[in-house]
PDB file of C-alpha atoms in Angstrom:
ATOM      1  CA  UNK A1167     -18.339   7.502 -15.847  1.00 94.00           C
ATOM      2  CA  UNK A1168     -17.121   6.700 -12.262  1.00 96.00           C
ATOM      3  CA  UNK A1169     -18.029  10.416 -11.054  1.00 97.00           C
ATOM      4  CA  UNK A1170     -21.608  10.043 -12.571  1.00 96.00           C
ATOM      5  CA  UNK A1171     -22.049   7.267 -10.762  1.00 95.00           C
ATOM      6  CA  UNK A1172     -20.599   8.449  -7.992  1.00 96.00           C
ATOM      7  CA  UNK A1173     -23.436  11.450  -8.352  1.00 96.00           C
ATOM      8  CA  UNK A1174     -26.249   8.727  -9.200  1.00 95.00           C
ATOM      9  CA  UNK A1175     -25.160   6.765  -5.898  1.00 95.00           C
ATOM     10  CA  UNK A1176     -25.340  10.339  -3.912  1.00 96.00           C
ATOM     11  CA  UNK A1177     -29.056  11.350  -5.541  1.00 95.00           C
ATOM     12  CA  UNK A1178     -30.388   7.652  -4.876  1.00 94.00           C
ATOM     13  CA  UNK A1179     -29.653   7.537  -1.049  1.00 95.00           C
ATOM     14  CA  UNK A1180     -32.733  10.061  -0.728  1.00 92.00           C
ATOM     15  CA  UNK A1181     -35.504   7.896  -2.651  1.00 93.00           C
ATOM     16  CA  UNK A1182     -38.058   6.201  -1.211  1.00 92.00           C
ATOM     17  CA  UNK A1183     -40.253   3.842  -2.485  1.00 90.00           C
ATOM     18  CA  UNK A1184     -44.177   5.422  -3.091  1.00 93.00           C
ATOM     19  CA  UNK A1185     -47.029   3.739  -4.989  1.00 94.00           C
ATOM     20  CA  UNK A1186     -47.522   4.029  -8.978  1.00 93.00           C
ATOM     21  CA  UNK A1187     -49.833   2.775 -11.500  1.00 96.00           C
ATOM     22  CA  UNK A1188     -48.926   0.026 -13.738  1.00 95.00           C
ATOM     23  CA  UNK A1189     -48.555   2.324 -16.539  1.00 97.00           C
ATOM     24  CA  UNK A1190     -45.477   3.497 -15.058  1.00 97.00           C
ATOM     25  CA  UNK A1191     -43.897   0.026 -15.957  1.00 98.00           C
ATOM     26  CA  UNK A1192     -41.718  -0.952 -18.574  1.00 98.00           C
ATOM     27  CA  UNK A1193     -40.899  -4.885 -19.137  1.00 98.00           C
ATOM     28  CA  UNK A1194     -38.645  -6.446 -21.698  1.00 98.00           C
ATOM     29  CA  UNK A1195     -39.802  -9.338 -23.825  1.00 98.00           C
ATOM     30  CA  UNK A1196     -36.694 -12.486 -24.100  1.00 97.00           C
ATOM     31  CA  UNK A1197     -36.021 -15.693 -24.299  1.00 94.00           C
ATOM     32  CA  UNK A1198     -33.114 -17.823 -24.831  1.00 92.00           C
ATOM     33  CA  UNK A1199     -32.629 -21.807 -24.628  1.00 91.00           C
ATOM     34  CA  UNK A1200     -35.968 -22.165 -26.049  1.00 93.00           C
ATOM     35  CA  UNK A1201     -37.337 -25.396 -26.863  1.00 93.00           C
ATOM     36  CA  UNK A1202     -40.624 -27.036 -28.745  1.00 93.00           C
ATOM     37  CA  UNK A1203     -42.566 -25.844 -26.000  1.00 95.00           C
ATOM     38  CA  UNK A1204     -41.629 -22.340 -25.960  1.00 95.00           C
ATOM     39  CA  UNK A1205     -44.193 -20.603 -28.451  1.00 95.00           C
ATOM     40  CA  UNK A1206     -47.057 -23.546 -27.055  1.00 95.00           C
ATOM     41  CA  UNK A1207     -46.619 -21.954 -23.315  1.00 97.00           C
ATOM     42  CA  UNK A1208     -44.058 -19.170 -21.977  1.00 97.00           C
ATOM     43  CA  UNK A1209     -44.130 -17.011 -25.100  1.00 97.00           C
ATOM     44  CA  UNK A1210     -47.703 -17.061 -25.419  1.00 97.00           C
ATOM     45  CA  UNK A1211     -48.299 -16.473 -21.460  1.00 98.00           C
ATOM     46  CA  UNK A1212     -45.813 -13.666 -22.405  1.00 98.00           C
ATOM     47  CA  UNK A1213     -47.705 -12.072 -24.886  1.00 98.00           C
ATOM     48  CA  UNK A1214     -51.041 -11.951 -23.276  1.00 98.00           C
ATOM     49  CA  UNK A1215     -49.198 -10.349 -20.216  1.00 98.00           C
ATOM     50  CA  UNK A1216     -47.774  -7.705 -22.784  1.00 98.00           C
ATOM     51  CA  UNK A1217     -51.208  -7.091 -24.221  1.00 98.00           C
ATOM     52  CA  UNK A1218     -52.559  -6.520 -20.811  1.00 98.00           C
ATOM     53  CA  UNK A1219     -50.029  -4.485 -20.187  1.00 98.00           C
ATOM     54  CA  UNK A1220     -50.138  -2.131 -22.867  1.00 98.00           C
ATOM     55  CA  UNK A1221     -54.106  -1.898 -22.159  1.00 97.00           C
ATOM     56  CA  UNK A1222     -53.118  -0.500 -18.918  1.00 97.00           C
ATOM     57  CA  UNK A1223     -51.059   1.820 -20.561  1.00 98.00           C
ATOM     58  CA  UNK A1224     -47.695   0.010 -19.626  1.00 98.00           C
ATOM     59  CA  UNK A1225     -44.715  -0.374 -22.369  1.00 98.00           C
ATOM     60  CA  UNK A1226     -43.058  -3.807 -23.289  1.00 98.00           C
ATOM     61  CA  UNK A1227     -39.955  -3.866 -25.439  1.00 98.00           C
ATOM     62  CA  UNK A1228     -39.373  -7.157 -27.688  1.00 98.00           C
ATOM     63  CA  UNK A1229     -35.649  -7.374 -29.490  1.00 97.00           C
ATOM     64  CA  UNK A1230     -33.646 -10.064 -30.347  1.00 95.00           C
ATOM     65  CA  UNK A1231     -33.852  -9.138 -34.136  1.00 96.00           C
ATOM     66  CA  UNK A1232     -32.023 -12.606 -35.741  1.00 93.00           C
ATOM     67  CA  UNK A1233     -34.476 -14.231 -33.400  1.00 92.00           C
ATOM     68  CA  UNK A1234     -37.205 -12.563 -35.853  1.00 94.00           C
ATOM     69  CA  UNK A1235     -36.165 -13.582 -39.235  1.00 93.00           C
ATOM     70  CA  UNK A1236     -38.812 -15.651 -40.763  1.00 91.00           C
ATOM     71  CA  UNK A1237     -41.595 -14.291 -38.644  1.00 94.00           C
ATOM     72  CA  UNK A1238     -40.468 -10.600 -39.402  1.00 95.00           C
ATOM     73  CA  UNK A1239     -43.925  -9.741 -41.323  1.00 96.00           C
ATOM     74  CA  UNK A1240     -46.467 -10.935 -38.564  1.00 95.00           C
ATOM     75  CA  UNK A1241     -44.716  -7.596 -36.573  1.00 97.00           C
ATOM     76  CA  UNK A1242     -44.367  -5.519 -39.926  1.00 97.00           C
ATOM     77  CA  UNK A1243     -48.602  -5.891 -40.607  1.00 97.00           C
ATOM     78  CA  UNK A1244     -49.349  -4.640 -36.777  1.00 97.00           C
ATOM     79  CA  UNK A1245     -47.583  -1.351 -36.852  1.00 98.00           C
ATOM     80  CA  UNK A1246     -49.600   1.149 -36.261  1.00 94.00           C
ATOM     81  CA  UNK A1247     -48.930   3.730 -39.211  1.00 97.00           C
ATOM     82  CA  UNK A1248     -46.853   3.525 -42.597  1.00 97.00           C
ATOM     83  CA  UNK A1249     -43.781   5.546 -40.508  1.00 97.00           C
ATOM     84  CA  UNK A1250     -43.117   2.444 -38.286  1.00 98.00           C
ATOM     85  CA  UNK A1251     -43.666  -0.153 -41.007  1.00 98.00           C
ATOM     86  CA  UNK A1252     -41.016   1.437 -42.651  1.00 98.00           C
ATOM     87  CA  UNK A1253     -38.729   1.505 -39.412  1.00 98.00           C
ATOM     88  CA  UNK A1254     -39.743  -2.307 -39.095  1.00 98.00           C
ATOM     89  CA  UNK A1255     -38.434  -2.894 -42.852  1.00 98.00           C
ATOM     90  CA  UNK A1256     -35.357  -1.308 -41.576  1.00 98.00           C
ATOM     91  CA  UNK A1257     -34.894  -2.755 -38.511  1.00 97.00           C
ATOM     92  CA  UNK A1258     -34.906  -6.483 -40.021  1.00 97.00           C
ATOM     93  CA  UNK A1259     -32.659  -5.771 -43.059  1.00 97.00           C
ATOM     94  CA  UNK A1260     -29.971  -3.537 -40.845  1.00 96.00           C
ATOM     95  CA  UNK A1261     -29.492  -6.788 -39.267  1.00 94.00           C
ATOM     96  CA  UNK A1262     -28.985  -9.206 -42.171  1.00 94.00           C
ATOM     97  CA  UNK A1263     -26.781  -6.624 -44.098  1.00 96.00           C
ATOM     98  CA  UNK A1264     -24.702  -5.998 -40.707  1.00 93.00           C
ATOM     99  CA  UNK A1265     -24.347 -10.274 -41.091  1.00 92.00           C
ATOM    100  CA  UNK A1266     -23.189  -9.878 -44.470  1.00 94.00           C
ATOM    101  CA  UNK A1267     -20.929  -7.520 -44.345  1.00 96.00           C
ATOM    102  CA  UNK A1268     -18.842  -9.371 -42.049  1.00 95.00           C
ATOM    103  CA  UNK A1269     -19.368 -12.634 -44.509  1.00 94.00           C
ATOM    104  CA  UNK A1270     -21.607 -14.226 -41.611  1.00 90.00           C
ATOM    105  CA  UNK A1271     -24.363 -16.455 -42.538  1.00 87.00           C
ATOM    106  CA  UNK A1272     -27.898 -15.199 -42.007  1.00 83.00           C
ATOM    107  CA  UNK A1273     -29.637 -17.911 -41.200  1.00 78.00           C
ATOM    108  CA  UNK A1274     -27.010 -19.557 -38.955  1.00 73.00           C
ATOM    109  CA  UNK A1275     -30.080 -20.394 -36.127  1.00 82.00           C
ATOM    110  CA  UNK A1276     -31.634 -22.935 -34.552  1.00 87.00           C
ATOM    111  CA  UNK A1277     -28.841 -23.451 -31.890  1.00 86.00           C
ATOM    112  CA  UNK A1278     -28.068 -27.634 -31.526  1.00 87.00           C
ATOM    113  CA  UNK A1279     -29.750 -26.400 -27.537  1.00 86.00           C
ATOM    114  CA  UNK A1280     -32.669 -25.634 -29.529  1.00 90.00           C
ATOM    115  CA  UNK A1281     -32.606 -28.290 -31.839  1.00 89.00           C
ATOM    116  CA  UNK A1282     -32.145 -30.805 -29.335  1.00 90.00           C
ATOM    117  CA  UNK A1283     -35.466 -29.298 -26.908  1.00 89.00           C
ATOM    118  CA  UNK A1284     -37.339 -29.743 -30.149  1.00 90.00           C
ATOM    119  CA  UNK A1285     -36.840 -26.749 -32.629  1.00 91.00           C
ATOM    120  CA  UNK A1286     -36.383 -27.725 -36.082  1.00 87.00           C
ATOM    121  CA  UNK A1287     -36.045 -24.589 -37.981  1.00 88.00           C
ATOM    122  CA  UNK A1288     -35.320 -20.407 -37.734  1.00 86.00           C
ATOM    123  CA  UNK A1289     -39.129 -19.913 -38.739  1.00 89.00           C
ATOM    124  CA  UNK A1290     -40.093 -21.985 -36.186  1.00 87.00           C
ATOM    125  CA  UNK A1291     -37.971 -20.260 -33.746  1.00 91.00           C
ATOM    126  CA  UNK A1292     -38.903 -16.674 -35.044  1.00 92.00           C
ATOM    127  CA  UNK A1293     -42.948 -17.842 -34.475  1.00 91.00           C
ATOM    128  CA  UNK A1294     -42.214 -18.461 -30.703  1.00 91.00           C
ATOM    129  CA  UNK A1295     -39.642 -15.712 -30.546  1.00 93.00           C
ATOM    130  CA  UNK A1296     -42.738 -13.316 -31.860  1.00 95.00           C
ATOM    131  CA  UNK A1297     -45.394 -14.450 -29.749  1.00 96.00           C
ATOM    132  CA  UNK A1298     -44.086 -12.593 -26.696  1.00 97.00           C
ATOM    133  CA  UNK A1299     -45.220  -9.694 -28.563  1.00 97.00           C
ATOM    134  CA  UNK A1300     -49.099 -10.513 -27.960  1.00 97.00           C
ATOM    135  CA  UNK A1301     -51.249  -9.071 -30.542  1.00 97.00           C
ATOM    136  CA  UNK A1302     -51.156  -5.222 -29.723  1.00 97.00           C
ATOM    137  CA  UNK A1303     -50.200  -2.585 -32.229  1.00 98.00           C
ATOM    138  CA  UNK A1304     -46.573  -2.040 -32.487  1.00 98.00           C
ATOM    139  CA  UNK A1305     -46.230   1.538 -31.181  1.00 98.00           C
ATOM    140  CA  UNK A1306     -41.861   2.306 -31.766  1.00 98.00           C
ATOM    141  CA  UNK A1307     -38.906   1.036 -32.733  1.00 98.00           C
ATOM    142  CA  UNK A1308     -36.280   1.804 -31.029  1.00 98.00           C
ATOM    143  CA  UNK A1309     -32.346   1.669 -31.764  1.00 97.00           C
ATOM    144  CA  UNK A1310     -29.561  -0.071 -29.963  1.00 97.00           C
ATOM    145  CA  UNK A1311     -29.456   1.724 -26.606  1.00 94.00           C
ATOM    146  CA  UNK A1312     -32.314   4.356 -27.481  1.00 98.00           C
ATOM    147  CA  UNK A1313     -33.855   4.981 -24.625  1.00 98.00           C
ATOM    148  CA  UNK A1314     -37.868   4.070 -24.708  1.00 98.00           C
ATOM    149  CA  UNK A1315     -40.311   7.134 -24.820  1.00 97.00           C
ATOM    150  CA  UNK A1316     -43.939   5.399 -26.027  1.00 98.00           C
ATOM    151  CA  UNK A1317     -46.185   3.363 -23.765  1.00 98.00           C
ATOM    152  CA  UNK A1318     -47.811   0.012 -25.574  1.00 98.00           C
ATOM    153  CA  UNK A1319     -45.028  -2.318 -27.693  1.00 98.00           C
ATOM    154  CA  UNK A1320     -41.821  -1.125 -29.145  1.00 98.00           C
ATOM    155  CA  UNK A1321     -39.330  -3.204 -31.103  1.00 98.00           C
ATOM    156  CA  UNK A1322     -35.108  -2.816 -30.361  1.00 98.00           C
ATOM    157  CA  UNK A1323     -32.324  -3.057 -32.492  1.00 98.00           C
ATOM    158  CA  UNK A1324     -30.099  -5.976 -30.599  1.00 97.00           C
ATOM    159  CA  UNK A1325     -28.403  -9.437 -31.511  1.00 94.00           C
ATOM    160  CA  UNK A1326     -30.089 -12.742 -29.691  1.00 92.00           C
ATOM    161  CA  UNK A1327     -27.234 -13.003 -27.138  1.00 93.00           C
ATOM    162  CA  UNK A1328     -28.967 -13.336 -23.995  1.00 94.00           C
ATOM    163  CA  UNK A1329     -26.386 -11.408 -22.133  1.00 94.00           C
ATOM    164  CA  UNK A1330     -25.969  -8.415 -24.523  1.00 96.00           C
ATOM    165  CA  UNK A1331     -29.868  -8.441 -25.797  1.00 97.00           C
ATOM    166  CA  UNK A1332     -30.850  -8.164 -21.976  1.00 97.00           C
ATOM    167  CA  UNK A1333     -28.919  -5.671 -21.381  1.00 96.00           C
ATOM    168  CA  UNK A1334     -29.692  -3.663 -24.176  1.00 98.00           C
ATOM    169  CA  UNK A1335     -33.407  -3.817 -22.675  1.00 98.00           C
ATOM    170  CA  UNK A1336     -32.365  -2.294 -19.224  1.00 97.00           C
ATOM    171  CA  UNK A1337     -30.347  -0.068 -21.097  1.00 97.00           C
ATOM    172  CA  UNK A1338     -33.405   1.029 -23.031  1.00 98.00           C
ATOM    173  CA  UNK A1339     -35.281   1.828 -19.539  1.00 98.00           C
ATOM    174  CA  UNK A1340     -37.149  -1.975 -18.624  1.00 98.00           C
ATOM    175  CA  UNK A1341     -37.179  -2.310 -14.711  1.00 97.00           C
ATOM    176  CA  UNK A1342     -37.952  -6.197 -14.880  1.00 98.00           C
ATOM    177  CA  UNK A1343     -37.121  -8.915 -18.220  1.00 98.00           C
ATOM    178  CA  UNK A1344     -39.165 -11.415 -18.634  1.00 98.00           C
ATOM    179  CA  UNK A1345     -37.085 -14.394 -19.615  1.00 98.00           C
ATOM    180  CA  UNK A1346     -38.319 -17.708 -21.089  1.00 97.00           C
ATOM    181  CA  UNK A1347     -36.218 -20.747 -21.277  1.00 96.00           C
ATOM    182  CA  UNK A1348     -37.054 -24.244 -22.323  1.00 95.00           C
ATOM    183  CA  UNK A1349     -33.742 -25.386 -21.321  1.00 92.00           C
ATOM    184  CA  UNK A1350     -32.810 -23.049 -18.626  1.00 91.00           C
ATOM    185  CA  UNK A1351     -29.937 -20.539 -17.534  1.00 87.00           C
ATOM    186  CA  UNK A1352     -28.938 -18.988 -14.204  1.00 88.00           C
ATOM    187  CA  UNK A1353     -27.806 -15.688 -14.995  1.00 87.00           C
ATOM    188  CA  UNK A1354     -29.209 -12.063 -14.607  1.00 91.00           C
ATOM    189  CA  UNK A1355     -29.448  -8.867 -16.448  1.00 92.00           C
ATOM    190  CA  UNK A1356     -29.152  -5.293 -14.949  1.00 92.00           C
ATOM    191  CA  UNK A1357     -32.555  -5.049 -14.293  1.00 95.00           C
ATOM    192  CA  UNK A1358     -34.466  -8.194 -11.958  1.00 96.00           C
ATOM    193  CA  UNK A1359     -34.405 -10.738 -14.554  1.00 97.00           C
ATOM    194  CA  UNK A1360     -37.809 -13.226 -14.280  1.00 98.00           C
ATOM    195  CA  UNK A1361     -37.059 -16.805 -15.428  1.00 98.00           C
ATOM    196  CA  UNK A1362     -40.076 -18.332 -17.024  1.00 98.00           C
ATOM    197  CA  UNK A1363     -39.795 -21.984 -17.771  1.00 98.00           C
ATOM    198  CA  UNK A1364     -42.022 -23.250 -20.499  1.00 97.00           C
ATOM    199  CA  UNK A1365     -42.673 -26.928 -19.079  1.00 97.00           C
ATOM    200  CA  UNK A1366     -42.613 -28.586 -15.672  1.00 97.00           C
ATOM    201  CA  UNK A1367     -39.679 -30.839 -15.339  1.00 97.00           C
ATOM    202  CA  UNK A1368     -37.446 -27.484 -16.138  1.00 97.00           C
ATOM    203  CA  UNK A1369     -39.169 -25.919 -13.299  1.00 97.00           C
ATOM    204  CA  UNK A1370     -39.328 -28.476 -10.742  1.00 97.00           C
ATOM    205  CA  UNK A1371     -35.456 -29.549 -11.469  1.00 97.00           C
ATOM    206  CA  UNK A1372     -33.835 -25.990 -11.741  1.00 96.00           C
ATOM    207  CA  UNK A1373     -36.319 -24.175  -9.258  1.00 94.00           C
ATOM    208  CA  UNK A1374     -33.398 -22.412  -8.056  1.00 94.00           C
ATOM    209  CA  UNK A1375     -33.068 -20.759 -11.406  1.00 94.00           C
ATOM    210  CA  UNK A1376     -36.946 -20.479 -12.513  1.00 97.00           C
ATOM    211  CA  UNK A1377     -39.124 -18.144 -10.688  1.00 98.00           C
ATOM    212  CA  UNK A1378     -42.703 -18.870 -12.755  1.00 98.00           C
ATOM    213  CA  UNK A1379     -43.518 -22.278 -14.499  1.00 98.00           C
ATOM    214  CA  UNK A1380     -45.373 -21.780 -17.602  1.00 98.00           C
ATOM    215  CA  UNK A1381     -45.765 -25.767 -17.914  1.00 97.00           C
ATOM    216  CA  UNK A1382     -48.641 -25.319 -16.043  1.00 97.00           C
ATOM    217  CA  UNK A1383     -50.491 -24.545 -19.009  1.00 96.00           C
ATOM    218  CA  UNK A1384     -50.020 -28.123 -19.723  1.00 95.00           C
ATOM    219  CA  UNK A1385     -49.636 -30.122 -16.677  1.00 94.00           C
ATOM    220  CA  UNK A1386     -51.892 -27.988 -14.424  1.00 93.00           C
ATOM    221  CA  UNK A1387     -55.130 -27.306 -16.793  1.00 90.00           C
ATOM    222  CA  UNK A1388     -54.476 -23.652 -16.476  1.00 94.00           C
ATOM    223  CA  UNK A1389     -56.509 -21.566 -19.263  1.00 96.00           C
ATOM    224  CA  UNK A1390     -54.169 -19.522 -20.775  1.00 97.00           C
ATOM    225  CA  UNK A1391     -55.704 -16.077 -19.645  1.00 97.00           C
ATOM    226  CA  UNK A1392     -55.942 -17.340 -16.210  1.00 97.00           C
ATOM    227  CA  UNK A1393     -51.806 -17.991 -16.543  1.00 98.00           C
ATOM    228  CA  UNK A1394     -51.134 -14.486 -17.878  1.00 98.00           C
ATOM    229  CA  UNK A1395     -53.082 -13.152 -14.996  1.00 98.00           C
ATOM    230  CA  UNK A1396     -50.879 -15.326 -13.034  1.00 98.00           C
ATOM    231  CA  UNK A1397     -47.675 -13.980 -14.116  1.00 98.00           C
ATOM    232  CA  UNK A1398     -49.059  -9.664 -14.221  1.00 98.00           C
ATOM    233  CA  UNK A1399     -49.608 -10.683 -10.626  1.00 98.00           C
ATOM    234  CA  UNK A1400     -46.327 -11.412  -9.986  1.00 98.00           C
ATOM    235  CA  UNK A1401     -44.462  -9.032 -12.125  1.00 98.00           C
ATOM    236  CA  UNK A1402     -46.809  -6.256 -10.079  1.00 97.00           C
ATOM    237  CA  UNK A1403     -44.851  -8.268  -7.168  1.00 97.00           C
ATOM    238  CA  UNK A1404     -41.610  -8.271  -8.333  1.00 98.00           C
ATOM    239  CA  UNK A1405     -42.132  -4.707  -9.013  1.00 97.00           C
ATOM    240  CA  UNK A1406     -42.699  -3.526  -5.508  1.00 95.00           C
ATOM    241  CA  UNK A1407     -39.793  -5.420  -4.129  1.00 94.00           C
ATOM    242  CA  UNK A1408     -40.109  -9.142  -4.154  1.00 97.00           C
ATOM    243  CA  UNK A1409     -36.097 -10.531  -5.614  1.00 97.00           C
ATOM    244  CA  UNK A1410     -35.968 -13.558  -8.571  1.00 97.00           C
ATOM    245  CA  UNK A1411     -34.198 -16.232  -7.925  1.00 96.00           C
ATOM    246  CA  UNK A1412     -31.081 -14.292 -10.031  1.00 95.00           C
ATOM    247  CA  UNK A1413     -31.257 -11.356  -7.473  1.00 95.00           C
ATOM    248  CA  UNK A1414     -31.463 -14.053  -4.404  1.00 95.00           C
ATOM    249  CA  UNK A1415     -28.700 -15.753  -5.403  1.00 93.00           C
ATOM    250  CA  UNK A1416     -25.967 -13.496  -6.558  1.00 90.00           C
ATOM    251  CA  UNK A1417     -26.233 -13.722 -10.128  1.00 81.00           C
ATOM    252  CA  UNK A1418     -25.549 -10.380 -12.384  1.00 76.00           C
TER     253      UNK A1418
END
């Protein structure tokens, strides 16, 4: 592994940075410390940015599969043909026979951080978990560290740790992951990891952690297209360059 890197780190030294087209991008869908707000603002804003994505001809991959329990048929009637309902089936009960082989409870979920910000139960968190995934057609599903290979939404196999689940997204070939948090958290993935607070007083107290307030939905009179436009904008920046507050300060 050392030598391929060693050969990566060698091949790199000669690229340069040239324009693309958005289509070339590929963003990962997460969220962890969610709150009540978190399907009212981030994961919405989230979902219209992955729907305007895909319409570009951009690819967004959603996972956290626990995170999905509950809300698992809202994905199941949007996939596109019978093949990738049936890989949608899978991908839901892999998970929940994985828990039970191993004697874990299923439904083990909200977190008492959850709880506390205002989530009462795993179908509420699986609604908001969900919404990131806007309302386009879901296009793959993809295995744990299967690399991504069709443009518009694809769902992947990993657990809700924020840690692993992000990193299973870079792994899976997304440059930036968009991250909403209702109750924040410093750290950063692989790839340039966007912290998107879902209300106000997260953003204005930890804005060394959050790099785009999705309170503003609420506190700001922001429509909710004009916030998702908002947020493309500055993944297009992050994109070509511009560091999140994770990258700025140090934290991988």
């Amino acid at each position: 592994a050392m030598a391929l890197i060693g050969e990566l780190a060698e091949h790199m030294k000669k690229d340069i940075r040239v324009p693309c087209p958005a289509d070339q991008l590929v963003v990962g869908l997460k969220c962890g410390g969610s709150d009540g707000l978190s399907g009212i603002t981030a994961n919405p804003t989230i979902g219209v940015f992955s729907d305007l994505l895909g319409a570009m001809g951009g690819t967004t991959i959603l996972t956290e599969v626990p995170e999905m329990f509950g809300a698992e048929t809202m994905l199941m009637d949007r996939c596109a043909d019978e093949g990738l309902f049936g890989k949608t089936v899978h991908l839901i009960n892999d998970f929940k026979e994985y828990f039970e082989s191993y004697h874990m409870p299923v439904y083990e979920n909200p977190s008492p951080g959850n709880k506390a910000g205002g989530i009462t139960t795993l179908e509420d968190k699986a609604l908001g978990c969900t919404q990131k995934s806007g309302f386009a057609p879901v296009k793959d599903v993809l295995a744990y560290g299967e690399k991504v290979h069709t443009p518009g939404l694809n769902l992947l196999s990993a657990p809700g740790n924020d840690l692993v689940a992000s990193t299973a997204l870079a792994a899976s070939g997304a440059q930036i992951v968009l991250f909403s948090t209702g109750r924040g958290t410093p750290f950063g993935a692989p790839a340039p990891t966007m912290k998107i607070a879902t209300n106000t007083t997260l953003a204005t107290r930890k804005h060394g952690w959050i790099d785009f307030n999705a309170g503003q939905l609420l506190t700001d009179g922001k429509s909710l297209p004009e916030l998702s436009q908002m947020l493309m904008d500055y993944v297009l920046s992050v994109a070509s360059g511009e560091k999140v507050c994770s990258e700025r300060n140090g934290f991988h």
